[in-house]
Amino acid sequence: AIFFCLSGIKYDGHNYIDEAINNGAKVIVYSKEIADKDRAIFIKVQNVNNTLNKIANKFYYYPNEKVDTYVVSGNYGKSSVATFINYYLNSVSSCAYIGILGINYSDSRLKSSFSTLNILENIRLLDNIRNKGIGSCTFEASVRQLNLQKLDCIDPNFFIYTCTNRTSSDFYSDDYYIQLRKYLYTLEDDCRVILNIDDESYGQVSDCVAGHVTYGFNSEATYRIKDLGISQNGSRFRIVYEGQTYEFITNLQGISSVYNLAAAIAALNQKGHDMKDLAEKFRHAEQVDGVMERVDDEYDIIIDSAYDVYSIEQICKYANLVKQRNKAIGVISINYSDGDSRLQKIVETCEKYLDVIILTENESLEGEVMNILDRCSRFSRTNKVVHCPMRSIAIENAIDLLNRNDVLLIIGKGNEMFLEMGLGKEYYHGDRYYARKFIDKRRREENEAC
């Protein structure tokens, strides 16, 4: 019966008042000047979002007071940090997860089209989580979504910011840090804020929060990472906290995974969980779907959803580091919407670290695939780059080249099961499916040859 005139990126609820009344709304909560106020009860407020947050919280009897909430933001690593926290807490008690990988709590496993739900969806889910006796919940949100106040219904117990990547689509404007600072100033004094001291974001926002906690390789970090070792089987590192050193051995791969795990460790330890127990539990941490995910026990094949140049570079550095004697091969996504500057950076980055580069489709307009691949040829300075428009065939070709001491990266889709084809999404079995299919085919052929 109440219609709230919310304003978003594309739509303004003030333009739909007549439709809302025709559909039965009796009360209109608004903030902008409007003419006709005779058909319902009109209540003008300064901020419609804030009013909805307050009413929704009161309506659901303040579920946040009974559930510990962890909000994770940043341009890269949100899903990983939230998943690691969720993994640990479910091993010792219970925890829900709400983010781009879905909505998971108790026996519920729901898919979501958005990493951040709207105000009412979040508060309603939190109410369900509380009623099921679940004590914790992790949320992931971009700074844009925080700015749209989608999580203002939640007073987080912990806020974790992973890193800033200026090439990411989430880094949307020059006022990015202004919006992040604005959100940080809204946090309650008892919220524990955890920041990456090695990242540029630290210098931009660290003054917003007194008593914040840091992680990273910097010697000033609250949780200092040191003695990092990375191999094809995982990672080994130490964390120094309050003068004590704790060793972590994990099956997770890549320096980005180490950063994300350190963020989760910092949050969980601040909650009161013992560092030695964290080290034991994270020995067998679950790999996040589509994020540095190894898909075969015998061959080193890794899929990742990386899209921005920085993330691609970090993964290529990892491949160059862990290859034993032979090749680092990459199946790299190219998009029809990419500009020449981005294409040049991708090609140059891949040529720096990889031995074989197969460029293929990610999103494509009809007739544009070969055109975009040909544009990439202008930026190649080696003979490492080949073009293969159809993604599944590109993966098959890469596996044909793969030896047991090589490493293969399949970058750009992660766990996505669609290709954006200009006029809409086309079903795609997924990189994991094709990698396993063609490596199994290769094994059958090798067995038959023997």
Tab-separated table of C-alpha atoms in Angstrom:
chain	number	residue	atom	x	y	z
A	1	ALA	CA	0.000	0.000	0.000
A	2	ILE	CA	3.019	2.328	0.274
A	3	PHE	CA	4.926	3.434	-2.819
A	4	PHE	CA	8.450	4.784	-2.307
A	5	CYS	CA	9.723	7.041	-5.123
A	6	LEU	CA	13.243	5.629	-5.346
A	7	SER	CA	15.723	7.145	-7.799
A	8	GLY	CA	18.259	4.900	-9.495
A	9	ILE	CA	20.741	5.102	-12.357
A	10	LYS	CA	18.115	4.743	-15.116
A	11	TYR	CA	14.716	5.272	-13.503
A	12	ASP	CA	13.081	7.697	-11.105
A	13	GLY	CA	10.127	6.495	-9.053
A	14	HIS	CA	8.607	9.986	-9.127
A	15	ASN	CA	7.710	9.319	-12.781
A	16	TYR	CA	5.572	6.301	-11.817
A	17	ILE	CA	3.316	7.769	-9.152
A	18	ASP	CA	0.164	7.630	-11.305
A	19	GLU	CA	0.828	3.998	-12.204
A	20	ALA	CA	1.424	3.131	-8.537
A	21	ILE	CA	-1.874	4.741	-7.480
A	22	ASN	CA	-3.733	2.966	-10.273
A	23	ASN	CA	-2.264	-0.297	-8.957
A	24	GLY	CA	-3.601	0.368	-5.468
A	25	ALA	CA	-0.991	2.437	-3.623
A	26	LYS	CA	-2.597	4.490	-0.815
A	27	VAL	CA	0.523	6.278	0.454
A	28	ILE	CA	3.264	7.934	-1.619
A	29	VAL	CA	6.644	8.689	-0.019
A	30	TYR	CA	8.505	11.208	-2.167
A	31	SER	CA	11.258	13.840	-2.086
A	32	LYS	CA	10.887	15.948	-5.257
A	33	GLU	CA	8.262	18.561	-6.069
A	34	ILE	CA	5.105	17.089	-7.601
A	35	ALA	CA	1.843	18.699	-8.679
A	36	ASP	CA	-1.152	16.443	-8.021
A	37	LYS	CA	-1.449	15.302	-4.379
A	38	ASP	CA	-5.183	14.601	-4.195
A	39	ARG	CA	-5.418	10.878	-5.020
A	40	ALA	CA	-3.456	9.424	-2.070
A	41	ILE	CA	-1.703	10.323	1.153
A	42	PHE	CA	1.552	12.057	0.204
A	43	ILE	CA	4.484	12.187	2.639
A	44	LYS	CA	7.487	14.281	1.640
A	45	VAL	CA	10.882	13.273	3.078
A	46	GLN	CA	14.433	14.444	2.559
A	47	ASN	CA	15.746	11.033	1.450
A	48	VAL	CA	13.381	8.311	0.212
A	49	ASN	CA	16.007	5.552	0.479
A	50	ASN	CA	16.736	6.361	4.108
A	51	THR	CA	13.043	6.350	4.915
A	52	LEU	CA	12.519	2.976	3.230
A	53	ASN	CA	15.508	1.557	5.112
A	54	LYS	CA	14.092	2.679	8.465
A	55	ILE	CA	10.577	1.419	7.768
A	56	ALA	CA	11.789	-1.908	6.336
A	57	ASN	CA	14.031	-2.498	9.343
A	58	LYS	CA	11.202	-1.728	11.778
A	59	PHE	CA	8.739	-3.863	9.760
A	60	TYR	CA	11.090	-6.883	9.988
A	61	TYR	CA	12.027	-6.244	13.654
A	62	TYR	CA	15.667	-5.278	12.985
A	63	PRO	CA	17.102	-8.629	11.812
A	64	ASN	CA	20.626	-7.190	11.655
A	65	GLU	CA	20.723	-7.104	15.463
A	66	LYS	CA	20.715	-10.929	15.539
A	67	VAL	CA	22.994	-11.626	12.538
A	68	ASP	CA	26.685	-10.697	12.180
A	69	THR	CA	27.118	-9.083	8.777
A	70	TYR	CA	30.250	-8.854	6.632
A	71	VAL	CA	30.106	-6.416	3.685
A	72	VAL	CA	32.864	-6.795	1.074
A	73	SER	CA	33.562	-4.183	-1.612
A	74	GLY	CA	36.286	-3.347	-4.142
A	75	ASN	CA	36.963	-3.721	-7.872
A	76	TYR	CA	38.369	-7.237	-7.619
A	77	GLY	CA	38.187	-10.111	-5.150
A	78	LYS	CA	34.794	-9.410	-3.542
A	79	SER	CA	33.391	-12.855	-4.276
A	80	SER	CA	36.551	-14.603	-3.115
A	81	VAL	CA	36.761	-12.796	0.235
A	82	ALA	CA	33.037	-13.276	0.912
A	83	THR	CA	33.278	-16.945	-0.053
A	84	PHE	CA	36.310	-17.585	2.175
A	85	ILE	CA	34.543	-16.022	5.163
A	86	ASN	CA	31.436	-18.037	4.388
A	87	TYR	CA	33.469	-21.250	4.039
A	88	TYR	CA	35.141	-20.862	7.426
A	89	LEU	CA	32.050	-19.788	9.366
A	90	ASN	CA	30.030	-22.687	7.972
A	91	SER	CA	32.759	-25.041	9.209
A	92	VAL	CA	32.383	-23.801	12.797
A	93	SER	CA	28.775	-22.543	12.983
A	94	SER	CA	26.543	-21.206	10.198
A	95	CYS	CA	26.768	-18.428	7.624
A	96	ALA	CA	24.760	-17.205	4.631
A	97	TYR	CA	26.119	-15.680	1.426
A	98	ILE	CA	24.489	-13.043	-0.801
A	99	GLY	CA	26.389	-11.973	-3.903
A	100	ILE	CA	27.159	-12.511	-7.573
A	101	LEU	CA	27.555	-16.284	-7.056
A	102	GLY	CA	23.980	-16.514	-5.774
A	103	ILE	CA	22.063	-16.573	-2.498
A	104	ASN	CA	23.084	-19.445	-0.248
A	105	TYR	CA	21.804	-20.173	3.243
A	106	SER	CA	20.641	-23.290	5.036
A	107	ASP	CA	19.269	-25.563	2.286
A	108	SER	CA	18.503	-22.660	-0.088
A	109	ARG	CA	20.622	-22.251	-3.229
A	110	LEU	CA	19.273	-19.451	-5.400
A	111	LYS	CA	20.688	-17.813	-8.508
A	112	SER	CA	20.849	-14.023	-8.714
A	113	SER	CA	21.179	-11.736	-11.737
A	114	PHE	CA	22.775	-9.015	-9.621
A	115	SER	CA	25.641	-9.008	-7.125
A	116	THR	CA	23.680	-6.616	-4.885
A	117	LEU	CA	19.947	-6.941	-4.283
A	118	ASN	CA	17.596	-4.044	-3.580
A	119	ILE	CA	16.722	-2.766	-0.118
A	120	LEU	CA	13.614	-4.871	0.461
A	121	GLU	CA	15.173	-8.045	-0.944
A	122	ASN	CA	18.175	-7.682	1.358
A	123	ILE	CA	16.194	-7.000	4.516
A	124	ARG	CA	13.698	-9.785	3.731
A	125	LEU	CA	16.530	-12.280	3.172
A	126	LEU	CA	18.208	-11.176	6.382
A	127	ASP	CA	14.916	-11.784	8.200
A	128	ASN	CA	14.722	-15.317	6.717
A	129	ILE	CA	18.336	-15.952	7.706
A	130	ARG	CA	17.685	-14.861	11.284
A	131	ASN	CA	14.528	-16.972	11.536
A	132	LYS	CA	16.511	-20.055	10.478
A	133	GLY	CA	18.974	-19.469	13.305
A	134	ILE	CA	21.905	-18.581	11.043
A	135	GLY	CA	24.328	-16.342	12.909
A	136	SER	CA	26.282	-14.647	10.090
A	137	CYS	CA	25.906	-13.381	6.529
A	138	THR	CA	28.358	-12.096	3.917
A	139	PHE	CA	27.337	-9.492	1.335
A	140	GLU	CA	29.318	-8.247	-1.649
A	141	ALA	CA	28.706	-4.861	-3.255
A	142	SER	CA	30.415	-2.479	-5.656
A	143	VAL	CA	30.965	1.118	-4.596
A	144	ARG	CA	28.249	2.091	-7.072
A	145	GLN	CA	25.744	-0.135	-5.298
A	146	LEU	CA	26.816	1.217	-1.918
A	147	ASN	CA	26.287	4.721	-3.272
A	148	LEU	CA	22.769	3.738	-4.367
A	149	GLN	CA	22.164	2.836	-0.701
A	150	LYS	CA	21.186	-0.758	-1.471
A	151	LEU	CA	22.906	-1.951	1.703
A	152	ASP	CA	21.962	0.951	3.954
A	153	CYS	CA	19.397	-1.335	5.572
A	154	ILE	CA	22.384	-3.194	7.035
A	155	ASP	CA	24.705	-1.867	9.727
A	156	PRO	CA	27.662	-4.165	9.020
A	157	ASN	CA	29.754	-5.578	11.813
A	158	PHE	CA	32.656	-5.758	9.349
A	159	PHE	CA	33.415	-3.821	6.164
A	160	ILE	CA	36.246	-5.074	3.945
A	161	TYR	CA	37.624	-3.172	0.950
A	162	THR	CA	39.834	-5.334	-1.279
A	163	CYS	CA	41.464	-3.157	-3.933
A	164	THR	CA	40.935	-0.527	-6.619
A	165	ASN	CA	41.512	-1.249	-10.278
A	166	ARG	CA	41.085	1.802	-12.480
A	167	THR	CA	40.603	-0.335	-15.602
A	168	SER	CA	37.671	-2.169	-14.020
A	169	SER	CA	34.138	-1.396	-15.179
A	170	ASP	CA	33.335	-0.878	-11.478
A	171	PHE	CA	35.674	2.130	-11.402
A	172	TYR	CA	33.075	4.291	-13.049
A	173	SER	CA	34.102	7.923	-12.535
A	174	ASP	CA	36.521	10.365	-10.951
A	175	ASP	CA	34.272	10.663	-7.895
A	176	TYR	CA	34.692	6.950	-7.085
A	177	TYR	CA	36.604	7.634	-3.887
A	178	ILE	CA	34.215	10.416	-2.924
A	179	GLN	CA	31.381	7.865	-2.998
A	180	LEU	CA	33.434	5.293	-1.065
A	181	ARG	CA	34.350	7.856	1.587
A	182	LYS	CA	30.712	8.891	1.824
A	183	TYR	CA	29.731	5.295	2.610
A	184	LEU	CA	32.537	4.855	5.149
A	185	TYR	CA	31.333	7.911	7.047
A	186	THR	CA	27.908	6.255	7.462
A	187	LEU	CA	29.322	3.209	9.271
A	188	GLU	CA	28.731	2.832	12.977
A	189	ASP	CA	31.705	3.292	15.328
A	190	ASP	CA	31.697	-0.403	16.278
A	191	CYS	CA	32.016	-1.573	12.653
A	192	ARG	CA	35.466	-3.068	12.023
A	193	VAL	CA	36.873	-1.683	8.761
A	194	ILE	CA	39.563	-3.771	7.050
A	195	LEU	CA	41.700	-2.208	4.289
A	196	ASN	CA	44.427	-3.395	1.905
A	197	ILE	CA	47.460	-1.316	2.950
A	198	ASP	CA	49.336	-2.158	-0.280
A	199	ASP	CA	46.596	-0.774	-2.522
A	200	GLU	CA	46.173	2.818	-3.755
A	201	SER	CA	42.769	2.924	-2.044
A	202	TYR	CA	44.428	2.964	1.362
A	203	GLY	CA	45.826	6.452	0.903
A	204	GLN	CA	42.467	7.656	-0.396
A	205	VAL	CA	40.204	6.471	2.429
A	206	SER	CA	42.252	5.451	5.482
A	207	ASP	CA	41.598	8.788	7.212
A	208	CYS	CA	37.830	8.133	7.148
A	209	VAL	CA	37.886	5.453	9.803
A	210	ALA	CA	39.705	5.588	13.117
A	211	GLY	CA	41.065	2.280	14.365
A	212	HIS	CA	40.841	0.476	11.013
A	213	VAL	CA	42.660	-2.826	10.458
A	214	THR	CA	45.043	-3.448	7.551
A	215	TYR	CA	46.496	-6.419	5.675
A	216	GLY	CA	49.237	-6.718	3.037
A	217	PHE	CA	52.987	-7.107	2.558
A	218	ASN	CA	53.729	-3.647	3.934
A	219	SER	CA	55.648	-3.875	7.206
A	220	GLU	CA	53.112	-1.513	8.812
A	221	ALA	CA	50.167	-3.851	8.118
A	222	THR	CA	48.183	-5.119	11.104
A	223	TYR	CA	48.216	-8.516	9.403
A	224	ARG	CA	51.505	-8.602	7.521
A	225	ILE	CA	51.993	-11.175	4.758
A	226	LYS	CA	55.558	-12.445	4.315
A	227	ASP	CA	57.609	-15.349	2.902
A	228	LEU	CA	55.180	-16.023	0.045
A	229	GLY	CA	55.758	-19.135	-2.028
A	230	ILE	CA	53.563	-20.034	-5.015
A	231	SER	CA	53.522	-23.317	-6.924
A	232	GLN	CA	51.197	-25.296	-9.151
A	233	ASN	CA	49.831	-27.016	-6.047
A	234	GLY	CA	48.917	-23.864	-4.145
A	235	SER	CA	50.439	-21.188	-1.947
A	236	ARG	CA	52.425	-20.989	1.278
A	237	PHE	CA	52.876	-17.804	3.306
A	238	ARG	CA	53.150	-16.417	6.811
A	239	ILE	CA	51.104	-13.756	8.563
A	240	VAL	CA	52.588	-11.684	11.357
A	241	TYR	CA	50.022	-10.340	13.821
A	242	GLU	CA	50.797	-8.696	17.161
A	243	GLY	CA	54.348	-10.061	17.143
A	244	GLN	CA	53.281	-13.662	16.485
A	245	THR	CA	53.918	-15.468	13.189
A	246	TYR	CA	51.398	-17.941	11.756
A	247	GLU	CA	52.029	-20.207	8.759
A	248	PHE	CA	49.326	-20.756	6.135
A	249	ILE	CA	49.459	-23.516	3.519
A	250	THR	CA	46.590	-23.582	1.043
A	251	ASN	CA	45.588	-25.108	-2.262
A	252	LEU	CA	44.610	-21.625	-3.529
A	253	GLN	CA	46.704	-20.286	-6.375
A	254	GLY	CA	48.012	-16.838	-7.285
A	255	ILE	CA	48.960	-13.712	-5.354
A	256	SER	CA	45.432	-12.311	-5.687
A	257	SER	CA	44.085	-15.352	-3.851
A	258	VAL	CA	46.632	-14.776	-1.080
A	259	TYR	CA	45.495	-11.157	-0.687
A	260	ASN	CA	41.846	-12.213	-0.611
A	261	LEU	CA	42.501	-14.953	1.904
A	262	ALA	CA	44.446	-12.513	4.117
A	263	ALA	CA	41.460	-10.130	4.069
A	264	ALA	CA	39.160	-12.938	5.208
A	265	ILE	CA	41.633	-14.032	7.899
A	266	ALA	CA	41.853	-10.473	9.241
A	267	ALA	CA	38.060	-10.150	9.489
A	268	LEU	CA	37.580	-13.554	11.109
A	269	ASN	CA	40.387	-13.045	13.600
A	270	GLN	CA	38.968	-9.636	14.524
A	271	LYS	CA	35.705	-11.440	15.233
A	272	GLY	CA	37.604	-13.625	17.691
A	273	HIS	CA	38.472	-16.754	15.712
A	274	ASP	CA	41.872	-18.227	16.566
A	275	MET	CA	44.672	-17.785	14.003
A	276	LYS	CA	45.852	-21.381	14.376
A	277	ASP	CA	42.342	-22.671	13.735
A	278	LEU	CA	42.070	-20.396	10.688
A	279	ALA	CA	45.344	-21.808	9.361
A	280	GLU	CA	44.086	-25.366	9.812
A	281	LYS	CA	40.690	-24.770	8.204
A	282	PHE	CA	42.079	-22.861	5.197
A	283	ARG	CA	44.438	-25.708	4.277
A	284	HIS	CA	41.503	-27.093	2.316
A	285	ALA	CA	39.667	-23.897	1.387
A	286	GLU	CA	37.101	-24.287	-1.345
A	287	GLN	CA	38.152	-22.761	-4.645
A	288	VAL	CA	35.772	-20.014	-5.723
A	289	ASP	CA	33.895	-20.979	-8.881
A	290	GLY	CA	35.507	-19.396	-11.913
A	291	VAL	CA	38.254	-17.601	-9.949
A	292	MET	CA	41.708	-19.154	-10.459
A	293	GLU	CA	39.865	-22.470	-10.582
A	294	ARG	CA	41.940	-25.512	-11.438
A	295	VAL	CA	39.796	-27.920	-13.434
A	296	ASP	CA	42.020	-30.998	-13.711
A	297	ASP	CA	44.197	-32.963	-11.276
A	298	GLU	CA	46.790	-34.032	-13.849
A	299	TYR	CA	47.093	-31.044	-16.176
A	300	ASP	CA	47.479	-27.478	-14.923
A	301	ILE	CA	44.374	-25.896	-16.476
A	302	ILE	CA	42.987	-22.775	-14.795
A	303	ILE	CA	39.840	-20.814	-15.639
A	304	ASP	CA	39.234	-17.291	-14.412
A	305	SER	CA	36.614	-14.599	-15.031
A	306	ALA	CA	39.220	-11.816	-15.302
A	307	TYR	CA	38.195	-9.077	-17.703
A	308	ASP	CA	40.222	-5.958	-16.867
A	309	VAL	CA	43.854	-5.621	-17.914
A	310	TYR	CA	45.223	-5.527	-14.367
A	311	SER	CA	43.578	-8.835	-13.414
A	312	ILE	CA	44.696	-10.496	-16.647
A	313	GLU	CA	48.254	-9.347	-15.969
A	314	GLN	CA	48.242	-10.812	-12.437
A	315	ILE	CA	47.091	-14.199	-13.744
A	316	CYS	CA	49.657	-14.180	-16.573
A	317	LYS	CA	52.395	-13.360	-14.048
A	318	TYR	CA	51.307	-16.377	-12.031
A	319	ALA	CA	51.438	-18.639	-15.097
A	320	ASN	CA	54.918	-17.407	-15.950
A	321	LEU	CA	56.028	-18.027	-12.361
A	322	VAL	CA	54.778	-21.597	-11.927
A	323	LYS	CA	55.468	-23.149	-15.335
A	324	GLN	CA	58.169	-25.749	-14.772
A	325	ARG	CA	60.097	-26.268	-17.999
A	326	ASN	CA	57.771	-25.655	-20.860
A	327	LYS	CA	54.989	-23.320	-21.964
A	328	ALA	CA	52.454	-20.933	-20.511
A	329	ILE	CA	49.414	-20.947	-22.825
A	330	GLY	CA	46.500	-18.519	-22.693
A	331	VAL	CA	43.020	-18.521	-24.208
A	332	ILE	CA	42.179	-14.840	-23.920
A	333	SER	CA	38.768	-13.194	-24.398
A	334	ILE	CA	38.356	-10.244	-26.740
A	335	ASN	CA	35.129	-8.206	-26.812
A	336	TYR	CA	33.644	-6.340	-29.767
A	337	SER	CA	33.167	-3.318	-27.503
A	338	ASP	CA	36.895	-3.097	-26.669
A	339	GLY	CA	38.709	0.017	-27.799
A	340	ASP	CA	42.158	-0.032	-29.398
A	341	SER	CA	43.861	1.129	-26.195
A	342	ARG	CA	42.508	-1.821	-24.212
A	343	LEU	CA	43.257	-4.302	-27.011
A	344	GLN	CA	46.833	-3.087	-27.224
A	345	LYS	CA	47.347	-3.432	-23.471
A	346	ILE	CA	45.916	-6.970	-23.456
A	347	VAL	CA	48.092	-8.130	-26.359
A	348	GLU	CA	51.250	-6.534	-24.948
A	349	THR	CA	50.603	-7.952	-21.467
A	350	CYS	CA	49.986	-11.470	-22.744
A	351	GLU	CA	53.041	-11.398	-25.012
A	352	LYS	CA	55.186	-10.372	-22.031
A	353	TYR	CA	54.268	-13.380	-19.880
A	354	LEU	CA	52.827	-16.127	-22.102
A	355	ASP	CA	54.400	-18.376	-24.736
A	356	VAL	CA	51.246	-19.095	-26.763
A	357	ILE	CA	48.235	-16.746	-26.946
A	358	ILE	CA	44.939	-17.779	-28.530
A	359	LEU	CA	42.570	-14.826	-28.864
A	360	THR	CA	38.888	-15.734	-29.035
A	361	GLU	CA	35.351	-14.447	-28.570
A	362	ASN	CA	33.717	-13.398	-25.346
A	363	GLU	CA	30.881	-11.229	-26.587
A	364	SER	CA	30.331	-10.884	-30.304
A	365	LEU	CA	28.221	-9.170	-32.895
A	366	GLU	CA	27.531	-11.113	-36.065
A	367	GLY	CA	30.391	-10.592	-38.503
A	368	GLU	CA	32.485	-8.684	-35.964
A	369	VAL	CA	34.556	-11.496	-34.461
A	370	MET	CA	37.206	-11.671	-37.181
A	371	ASN	CA	37.238	-7.895	-37.445
A	372	ILE	CA	38.106	-7.426	-33.786
A	373	LEU	CA	40.731	-10.170	-33.919
A	374	ASP	CA	42.324	-8.583	-36.977
A	375	ARG	CA	42.548	-5.299	-35.085
A	376	CYS	CA	44.562	-7.109	-32.438
A	377	SER	CA	47.142	-8.133	-35.069
A	378	ARG	CA	48.286	-4.525	-35.315
A	379	PHE	CA	49.480	-4.616	-31.716
A	380	SER	CA	51.332	-7.929	-31.798
A	381	ARG	CA	55.131	-7.731	-31.826
A	382	THR	CA	55.820	-11.485	-31.737
A	383	ASN	CA	54.674	-14.679	-33.427
A	384	LYS	CA	52.978	-15.895	-30.234
A	385	VAL	CA	49.442	-14.765	-31.108
A	386	VAL	CA	46.899	-16.854	-33.054
A	387	HIS	CA	43.207	-16.184	-33.660
A	388	CYS	CA	40.373	-18.639	-33.146
A	389	PRO	CA	36.905	-17.031	-33.291
A	390	MET	CA	34.879	-19.907	-31.792
A	391	ARG	CA	35.596	-20.190	-28.071
A	392	SER	CA	35.088	-23.942	-27.669
A	393	ILE	CA	37.467	-24.650	-30.571
A	394	ALA	CA	40.028	-22.238	-29.095
A	395	ILE	CA	39.974	-24.295	-25.882
A	396	GLU	CA	40.318	-27.534	-27.837
A	397	ASN	CA	43.301	-26.150	-29.775
A	398	ALA	CA	44.963	-25.009	-26.548
A	399	ILE	CA	44.584	-28.446	-24.975
A	400	ASP	CA	46.079	-30.053	-28.095
A	401	LEU	CA	49.203	-27.953	-27.424
A	402	LEU	CA	49.307	-28.712	-23.696
A	403	ASN	CA	52.020	-30.871	-22.116
A	404	ARG	CA	52.115	-32.052	-18.503
A	405	ASN	CA	54.641	-29.419	-17.449
A	406	ASP	CA	52.725	-26.572	-19.106
A	407	VAL	CA	50.108	-24.285	-17.640
A	408	LEU	CA	46.938	-23.300	-19.524
A	409	LEU	CA	44.898	-20.199	-18.659
A	410	ILE	CA	41.347	-19.821	-19.975
A	411	ILE	CA	40.423	-16.236	-19.180
A	412	GLY	CA	37.298	-14.130	-19.501
A	413	LYS	CA	34.256	-16.257	-18.654
A	414	GLY	CA	34.892	-18.034	-15.369
A	415	ASN	CA	31.705	-19.913	-14.485
A	416	GLU	CA	29.486	-17.967	-16.920
A	417	MET	CA	27.353	-20.139	-19.165
A	418	PHE	CA	26.438	-17.692	-21.898
A	419	LEU	CA	27.953	-15.641	-24.707
A	420	GLU	CA	26.677	-12.107	-25.274
A	421	MET	CA	25.907	-12.041	-28.993
A	422	GLY	CA	24.799	-8.447	-29.567
A	423	LEU	CA	21.078	-9.175	-29.822
A	424	GLY	CA	21.023	-11.190	-26.615
A	425	LYS	CA	22.637	-13.990	-24.674
A	426	GLU	CA	23.384	-17.324	-26.309
A	427	TYR	CA	23.728	-20.466	-24.200
A	428	TYR	CA	27.282	-21.693	-23.743
A	429	HIS	CA	28.264	-24.886	-21.907
A	430	GLY	CA	31.040	-23.075	-20.059
A	431	ASP	CA	34.842	-23.037	-20.042
A	432	ARG	CA	34.986	-25.695	-17.328
A	433	TYR	CA	32.819	-28.045	-19.414
A	434	TYR	CA	34.897	-27.695	-22.581
A	435	ALA	CA	38.239	-27.932	-20.760
A	436	ARG	CA	37.196	-31.201	-19.114
A	437	LYS	CA	35.615	-32.513	-22.308
A	438	PHE	CA	38.726	-32.013	-24.429
A	439	ILE	CA	41.231	-33.168	-21.822
A	440	ASP	CA	39.182	-36.360	-21.371
A	441	LYS	CA	39.123	-36.791	-25.148
A	442	ARG	CA	42.896	-36.424	-25.224
A	443	ARG	CA	43.332	-39.047	-22.501
A	444	ARG	CA	41.148	-41.518	-24.417
A	445	GLU	CA	43.206	-40.974	-27.544
A	446	GLU	CA	46.454	-41.460	-25.595
A	447	ASN	CA	45.143	-44.693	-24.042
A	448	GLU	CA	44.046	-46.005	-27.435
A	449	ALA	CA	47.480	-45.203	-28.869
A	450	CYS	CA	49.110	-47.216	-26.080
